[in-house]
Amino acid sequence: MNFRTGEMNDGTAVMAQDELGLEGGLATLERDALRESSATPETPATATKATRKAAQPAEAKAVDMQADDKGSADLVSAAAAIMASATSDAAKAQPIDSKSVNPRRFTIVTDAARDAKLTIFGKDTLDDRYLLPGETYQDLFARVADAYADDQDHAQRLYDYISKLWFMPATPVLSNGGTGRGLPISCYLNSVEDSLEGIVKTWNENVWLASRGGGIGTYWGNVRGIGENVGLNGKTSGIIPFVRVMDSLTLAISQGSLRRGSAACYLDISHPEIEEFLEIRKSSGDFNRKALNLHHGVLLTDEFMEAVRDGAEFALRSPKDKSVRGKVDARSLFQKLVEVRLATGEPYIVFSDTVNRMMPKHHRDLGLKVSTSNLCSEITLPTGIDHLGNDRTAVCCLSSLNLETWDEWQGDKHFVEDVLRFLDNVLQDFIDRAPDEMARAKYSAARERSVGMGVMGFHSFLQKKGIAFESAMAKAWNLKMFRHIAAKADEASLLLAQERGPCPDAADMGVMQRFSCKMAIAPTASISIICGGTSACIEPIPANIYTHKTLSGSFVVKNPYLEKLLREKSKDSTNVWNSILERGGSVQHLEFLSADEKAVYKTSFEIDQRWLLEFSADRTPYIDQAQSLNLYIPADVDKWDLLMLHFQAWEKGIKSLYYLRSKSVQRAGFAGGVEADNTAEARRIELDVKQTDYEECLACQ
C-alpha cells in the first residue's frame, strides 16, 4: 500500500536492466570525486562539466556453483553467474520510467528568491545530479516535500525547511523522491550465515541492493576461518575467497553506470583470519586473496580492549564452536590495526560491546544484536536471524539538520517532529515499493522503523559565533544542541506511535515508540555542499581555502566567515589568500589576526583530536545509533599519541570510528583500486605518511 496515494504497488515488477546499473539509470546517484588539488584564489567558483563515458556491460558467463572448495578462481567466476541471473530476472520485470514524476498532491507556494541561499557550487551539484528535466531548484525541494508530507500544511512547512536550508534529505531522497525511479534509501546492512547457501544468498541480495543505489555493509564473522572442518572430511577455505567474490560483484553491478557499487565487509577482531583480513586492501601479496575494491571494518570487543590495556594475550576463536584457533599479543594486533588505518584510512572501527549496551532497551530485551555497520560506520542496527527466526537486513533512512541555521529553527515547535514525520513516510515508501528480492530489508524496516536523523554545520555554527572549536563554549553548545534534538525526537516518536501505532519491535515489549532508533550522524559531504557549503557532519573544516574536485568540475572554496573577517580588516587580498593556500588552508601565520581569531579558524589537522573525542563522547548518550567520526592526523604525529587516541575512543564510550585522515584536505576519491599503500611490513608503525585517497559512499551524504 502506497502511503501517498492509497494505491497498491506491484513489488515484483520494479527492476529494469538500467536499474541494475548496466545502462546508467543511477546517474543521479553518482559518487562525488572529491580530492585535493592545487588552486589559485582568483579561480572563479565555476566548473567545466566532467566528461562522462558509459562503460559497456561486460558479458556475464554462467558457471555451476559447487559445494566443494575449488579455490578462489572458481569462486570469483561464480560472481558472473549471479550477475547473469539477476540481470535476466530484471529484464523480465516491468521497467520503471526514470522520467516519470508522481502527480503533486498539494499546492506548495515556492519562493525563487531562496535560490540566493545556494552557492554556485551547490547549484551546479544540483544541476548535475538531482534536478529532473525542466525542474528548478525550488521545484526540486517542493517535489520532495510533496512526496513525503502528511498534508497540505506539512508539505508547505517541509518545503520551507528545505529551501531555507534548515535540513536536507539524503541524496537518494533528493534524487528519487516523488518520481517513479529508484528508492529513497541510502544503504543496507546484512549478515552472512555459515553455509554455502547462506553465502550465495547474501551475494544475490547484495546484487539487488547495490543495483538500487544503496551502499552495503556485510558482516562475515559467522563464517568459519581457513582450515576448519566442514562436512566429513573437508576443510574450509576461509572467508577471504568469498569476500573476493563480493568484491567482483561490487564492480560488476556498476559497469556501465557513472556510480560504482559500494560495499564494506566487517569482521570480529577475534576471527581466526583477522590479520589477513586487515590487509585485504593492500596490493602486495597474493592477488587471489585480495579485495581491492571493498571497504572493511573491524568489530572490537571490551575483552580485546582490556587485553590491550593489560598487555595480555588474546584468543582467536572459531565462529562455529568458539574453540581457540590461536593466540596473539593484543597490543601487537591493536598496533597493526592502527598501522593499517594510518596507511589507508581503514579499516573502520566499531566498538561492538559499547554499541550493544546502548542499543534500544526493547531490542536488547528481544535478544537482538548489532553485528555490523554500514559504509560510513554511523548505522548500528540488528542484522541476521532475529527472535522470530527471520533474517534481517537493516535499512538506512537518512536526513540531516543544519546546525549552522540553529538560531532560525531551534525555537520552532514543529521542526524536529516534522522531519521525523517526513522520514517515517520515506521509510514507508521504501517498504511499499521495494521489490521482493529485497524482502529481508523490507521486513527489517517494517519491524523496527529505524531512521537516522543527523546533523551538519557544527563547525560553521561555531565560526559564525566566533567560538573556537577547542573551547568550553563549544563543548557547552554541543551538549545543548544534542540534548534539545534528542528530546524533541523522543517526543515525536511517542506522538507518532500514538497516531500511527508503535513499531512492531517496540509493541512486542509494550513500548510506545514509532521508531526503534531515531538518530545517526552521517557524513553529509554532498548535502552540506547543497546547504550553502556548510561544514560537513560534526567535523571541523579541513581548510580555509581549497579546491573541491567533483564530477561537476573544480571549485575553489573559501571560508565565508574568514572572508568576511578579512574584508573587515581590509585584508581580503589575493596575496593573503595565496599565503593561506600555500600553508594548506591555515591562517596561523597571519600576524594581523589575534590569538582568539586564529583559534576560531583552526583547521581539522590543527585541532587537538582529543576535542573531537570529547565532543563525540558528550553527544553519544543522545544518539541511539552512532556517528561518522573521522580523526585527522598530521604527518609528525607521535606513535603513542596515535595509539592512545584510538584507545581513548573506547574508554570514552564512543561507538565507532570512521576514517583516519592523514593529510590537510581529504575528500572521497572516484577512481577505483586500493588506496596508496605505505604500510611497513614490520609490526611497528612507521610514520612517514604519504598522501592517501579515501573512497566514500556518498549515498549517506
PDB file of C-alpha atoms in Angstrom, residues 232-378:
ATOM      1  CA  LEU A 232      33.008 -35.299   6.981  1.00  0.00           C
ATOM      2  CA  ASN A 233      36.491 -34.741   5.611  1.00  0.00           C
ATOM      3  CA  GLY A 234      36.563 -31.232   4.191  1.00  0.00           C
ATOM      4  CA  LYS A 235      38.389 -28.111   5.277  1.00  0.00           C
ATOM      5  CA  THR A 236      37.130 -24.571   4.805  1.00  0.00           C
ATOM      6  CA  SER A 237      38.869 -22.109   2.532  1.00  0.00           C
ATOM      7  CA  GLY A 238      38.065 -19.302   4.974  1.00  0.00           C
ATOM      8  CA  ILE A 239      36.264 -16.050   4.337  1.00  0.00           C
ATOM      9  CA  ILE A 240      38.767 -14.351   2.027  1.00  0.00           C
ATOM     10  CA  PRO A 241      37.831 -16.145  -1.248  1.00  0.00           C
ATOM     11  CA  PHE A 242      34.151 -15.456  -0.582  1.00  0.00           C
ATOM     12  CA  VAL A 243      34.846 -11.814   0.224  1.00  0.00           C
ATOM     13  CA  ARG A 244      36.756 -11.636  -3.058  1.00  0.00           C
ATOM     14  CA  VAL A 245      33.614 -12.710  -4.916  1.00  0.00           C
ATOM     15  CA  MET A 246      31.736  -9.892  -3.202  1.00  0.00           C
ATOM     16  CA  ASP A 247      34.480  -7.582  -4.433  1.00  0.00           C
ATOM     17  CA  SER A 248      33.875  -8.751  -8.018  1.00  0.00           C
ATOM     18  CA  LEU A 249      30.124  -8.366  -7.654  1.00  0.00           C
ATOM     19  CA  THR A 250      30.557  -4.831  -6.377  1.00  0.00           C
ATOM     20  CA  LEU A 251      32.437  -3.923  -9.538  1.00  0.00           C
ATOM     21  CA  ALA A 252      30.193  -5.903 -11.881  1.00  0.00           C
ATOM     22  CA  ILE A 253      26.973  -4.302 -10.736  1.00  0.00           C
ATOM     23  CA  SER A 254      28.191  -0.832 -11.626  1.00  0.00           C
ATOM     24  CA  GLN A 255      29.693  -1.482 -15.043  1.00  0.00           C
ATOM     25  CA  GLY A 256      28.183   0.994 -17.485  1.00  0.00           C
ATOM     26  CA  SER A 257      26.985   3.259 -14.679  1.00  0.00           C
ATOM     27  CA  LEU A 258      28.515   6.543 -13.587  1.00  0.00           C
ATOM     28  CA  ARG A 259      28.434   5.381  -9.989  1.00  0.00           C
ATOM     29  CA  ARG A 260      30.466   2.449  -8.738  1.00  0.00           C
ATOM     30  CA  GLY A 261      28.916  -0.040  -6.413  1.00  0.00           C
ATOM     31  CA  SER A 262      29.984   0.462  -2.798  1.00  0.00           C
ATOM     32  CA  ALA A 263      30.304  -2.185  -0.121  1.00  0.00           C
ATOM     33  CA  ALA A 264      32.106  -2.815   3.144  1.00  0.00           C
ATOM     34  CA  CYS A 265      32.892  -6.078   4.925  1.00  0.00           C
ATOM     35  CA  TYR A 266      33.041  -6.290   8.714  1.00  0.00           C
ATOM     36  CA  LEU A 267      34.825  -8.916  10.816  1.00  0.00           C
ATOM     37  CA  ASP A 268      35.335  -9.539  14.530  1.00  0.00           C
ATOM     38  CA  ILE A 269      38.767  -8.903  15.999  1.00  0.00           C
ATOM     39  CA  SER A 270      38.617 -12.461  17.398  1.00  0.00           C
ATOM     40  CA  HIS A 271      38.140 -14.134  14.000  1.00  0.00           C
ATOM     41  CA  PRO A 272      40.996 -16.511  13.088  1.00  0.00           C
ATOM     42  CA  GLU A 273      41.582 -14.675   9.795  1.00  0.00           C
ATOM     43  CA  ILE A 274      41.655 -11.179  11.268  1.00  0.00           C
ATOM     44  CA  GLU A 275      45.311 -10.474  10.464  1.00  0.00           C
ATOM     45  CA  GLU A 276      44.911 -11.344   6.786  1.00  0.00           C
ATOM     46  CA  PHE A 277      41.583  -9.502   6.690  1.00  0.00           C
ATOM     47  CA  LEU A 278      43.259  -6.287   7.848  1.00  0.00           C
ATOM     48  CA  GLU A 279      45.388  -6.365   4.696  1.00  0.00           C
ATOM     49  CA  ILE A 280      42.809  -7.298   2.045  1.00  0.00           C
ATOM     50  CA  ARG A 281      43.135  -3.815   0.524  1.00  0.00           C
ATOM     51  CA  LYS A 282      46.937  -3.998   0.272  1.00  0.00           C
ATOM     52  CA  SER A 283      48.048  -4.522  -3.320  1.00  0.00           C
ATOM     53  CA  SER A 284      51.047  -6.608  -2.280  1.00  0.00           C
ATOM     54  CA  GLY A 285      50.721 -10.331  -1.671  1.00  0.00           C
ATOM     55  CA  ASP A 286      48.554 -12.998  -3.290  1.00  0.00           C
ATOM     56  CA  PHE A 287      46.152 -11.191  -5.621  1.00  0.00           C
ATOM     57  CA  ASN A 288      43.664 -14.063  -5.319  1.00  0.00           C
ATOM     58  CA  ARG A 289      43.290 -13.252  -1.638  1.00  0.00           C
ATOM     59  CA  LYS A 290      42.716  -9.508  -2.014  1.00  0.00           C
ATOM     60  CA  ALA A 291      39.569  -7.385  -2.256  1.00  0.00           C
ATOM     61  CA  LEU A 292      40.925  -4.092  -3.509  1.00  0.00           C
ATOM     62  CA  ASN A 293      37.546  -2.505  -4.241  1.00  0.00           C
ATOM     63  CA  LEU A 294      35.813  -3.204  -0.934  1.00  0.00           C
ATOM     64  CA  HIS A 295      35.954  -1.192   2.238  1.00  0.00           C
ATOM     65  CA  HIS A 296      36.422  -3.014   5.522  1.00  0.00           C
ATOM     66  CA  GLY A 297      35.714  -2.613   9.196  1.00  0.00           C
ATOM     67  CA  VAL A 298      36.630  -4.406  12.418  1.00  0.00           C
ATOM     68  CA  LEU A 299      34.487  -5.046  15.490  1.00  0.00           C
ATOM     69  CA  LEU A 300      36.458  -4.537  18.714  1.00  0.00           C
ATOM     70  CA  THR A 301      35.114  -6.071  21.929  1.00  0.00           C
ATOM     71  CA  ASP A 302      35.667  -4.998  25.519  1.00  0.00           C
ATOM     72  CA  GLU A 303      37.596  -8.244  26.045  1.00  0.00           C
ATOM     73  CA  PHE A 304      40.074  -7.276  23.351  1.00  0.00           C
ATOM     74  CA  MET A 305      40.469  -3.676  24.526  1.00  0.00           C
ATOM     75  CA  GLU A 306      41.011  -4.869  28.098  1.00  0.00           C
ATOM     76  CA  ALA A 307      43.715  -7.229  26.815  1.00  0.00           C
ATOM     77  CA  VAL A 308      45.325  -4.263  25.041  1.00  0.00           C
ATOM     78  CA  ARG A 309      45.208  -2.282  28.273  1.00  0.00           C
ATOM     79  CA  ASP A 310      46.698  -5.161  30.277  1.00  0.00           C
ATOM     80  CA  GLY A 311      49.287  -6.221  27.700  1.00  0.00           C
ATOM     81  CA  ALA A 312      47.781  -9.707  27.615  1.00  0.00           C
ATOM     82  CA  GLU A 313      47.370 -12.416  25.022  1.00  0.00           C
ATOM     83  CA  PHE A 314      44.102 -12.550  23.110  1.00  0.00           C
ATOM     84  CA  ALA A 315      42.422 -15.678  21.775  1.00  0.00           C
ATOM     85  CA  LEU A 316      41.276 -16.018  18.167  1.00  0.00           C
ATOM     86  CA  ARG A 317      38.205 -18.258  18.181  1.00  0.00           C
ATOM     87  CA  SER A 318      36.214 -20.315  15.735  1.00  0.00           C
ATOM     88  CA  PRO A 319      32.848 -18.686  14.982  1.00  0.00           C
ATOM     89  CA  LYS A 320      31.375 -22.201  14.822  1.00  0.00           C
ATOM     90  CA  ASP A 321      32.186 -23.641  18.256  1.00  0.00           C
ATOM     91  CA  LYS A 322      34.206 -20.862  19.946  1.00  0.00           C
ATOM     92  CA  SER A 323      37.245 -23.129  20.203  1.00  0.00           C
ATOM     93  CA  VAL A 324      40.590 -21.329  20.382  1.00  0.00           C
ATOM     94  CA  ARG A 325      42.304 -21.365  16.986  1.00  0.00           C
ATOM     95  CA  GLY A 326      45.289 -19.309  18.023  1.00  0.00           C
ATOM     96  CA  LYS A 327      46.573 -16.617  20.357  1.00  0.00           C
ATOM     97  CA  VAL A 328      48.085 -13.225  19.605  1.00  0.00           C
ATOM     98  CA  ASP A 329      49.573 -10.392  21.593  1.00  0.00           C
ATOM     99  CA  ALA A 330      46.672  -7.948  21.909  1.00  0.00           C
ATOM    100  CA  ARG A 331      48.858  -4.847  21.784  1.00  0.00           C
ATOM    101  CA  SER A 332      50.664  -6.036  18.649  1.00  0.00           C
ATOM    102  CA  LEU A 333      47.358  -6.704  16.904  1.00  0.00           C
ATOM    103  CA  PHE A 334      45.985  -3.328  18.013  1.00  0.00           C
ATOM    104  CA  GLN A 335      49.143  -1.642  16.740  1.00  0.00           C
ATOM    105  CA  LYS A 336      48.813  -3.414  13.397  1.00  0.00           C
ATOM    106  CA  LEU A 337      45.198  -2.262  13.142  1.00  0.00           C
ATOM    107  CA  VAL A 338      46.195   1.360  13.729  1.00  0.00           C
ATOM    108  CA  GLU A 339      49.127   0.962  11.333  1.00  0.00           C
ATOM    109  CA  VAL A 340      46.804  -0.095   8.519  1.00  0.00           C
ATOM    110  CA  ARG A 341      44.431   2.780   9.332  1.00  0.00           C
ATOM    111  CA  LEU A 342      47.319   5.231   9.154  1.00  0.00           C
ATOM    112  CA  ALA A 343      48.361   3.853   5.772  1.00  0.00           C
ATOM    113  CA  THR A 344      44.974   3.600   4.057  1.00  0.00           C
ATOM    114  CA  GLY A 345      42.434   5.310   6.311  1.00  0.00           C
ATOM    115  CA  GLU A 346      40.746   1.997   7.073  1.00  0.00           C
ATOM    116  CA  PRO A 347      39.529  -0.333   8.499  1.00  0.00           C
ATOM    117  CA  TYR A 348      36.652   1.389  10.215  1.00  0.00           C
ATOM    118  CA  ILE A 349      36.275   0.516  13.881  1.00  0.00           C
ATOM    119  CA  VAL A 350      33.083  -0.423  15.728  1.00  0.00           C
ATOM    120  CA  PHE A 351      33.244  -0.972  19.491  1.00  0.00           C
ATOM    121  CA  SER A 352      30.634  -3.717  19.416  1.00  0.00           C
ATOM    122  CA  ASP A 353      30.036  -4.201  23.143  1.00  0.00           C
ATOM    123  CA  THR A 354      29.526  -0.461  23.599  1.00  0.00           C
ATOM    124  CA  VAL A 355      27.040  -0.459  20.723  1.00  0.00           C
ATOM    125  CA  ASN A 356      25.053  -3.390  22.081  1.00  0.00           C
ATOM    126  CA  ARG A 357      24.973  -1.996  25.623  1.00  0.00           C
ATOM    127  CA  MET A 358      23.500   1.250  24.304  1.00  0.00           C
ATOM    128  CA  MET A 359      21.026  -0.186  21.801  1.00  0.00           C
ATOM    129  CA  PRO A 360      17.307   0.490  22.450  1.00  0.00           C
ATOM    130  CA  LYS A 361      16.120  -1.431  25.513  1.00  0.00           C
ATOM    131  CA  HIS A 362      13.297  -3.150  23.661  1.00  0.00           C
ATOM    132  CA  HIS A 363      15.825  -4.511  21.157  1.00  0.00           C
ATOM    133  CA  ARG A 364      18.032  -5.824  23.957  1.00  0.00           C
ATOM    134  CA  ASP A 365      15.015  -7.400  25.623  1.00  0.00           C
ATOM    135  CA  LEU A 366      14.090  -9.117  22.352  1.00  0.00           C
ATOM    136  CA  GLY A 367      17.580 -10.613  22.191  1.00  0.00           C
ATOM    137  CA  LEU A 368      18.600  -8.732  19.058  1.00  0.00           C
ATOM    138  CA  LYS A 369      22.259  -7.977  18.381  1.00  0.00           C
ATOM    139  CA  VAL A 370      24.212  -5.443  16.348  1.00  0.00           C
ATOM    140  CA  SER A 371      27.000  -7.233  14.464  1.00  0.00           C
ATOM    141  CA  THR A 372      27.988  -4.798  11.749  1.00  0.00           C
ATOM    142  CA  SER A 373      27.737  -1.261  10.458  1.00  0.00           C
ATOM    143  CA  ASN A 374      27.444   0.451   7.101  1.00  0.00           C
ATOM    144  CA  LEU A 375      29.881   2.144   4.737  1.00  0.00           C
ATOM    145  CA  CYS A 376      30.147   5.207   6.961  1.00  0.00           C
ATOM    146  CA  SER A 377      30.092   3.487  10.381  1.00  0.00           C
ATOM    147  CA  GLU A 378      27.160   5.528  11.752  1.00  0.00           C
TER     148      GLU A 378
END
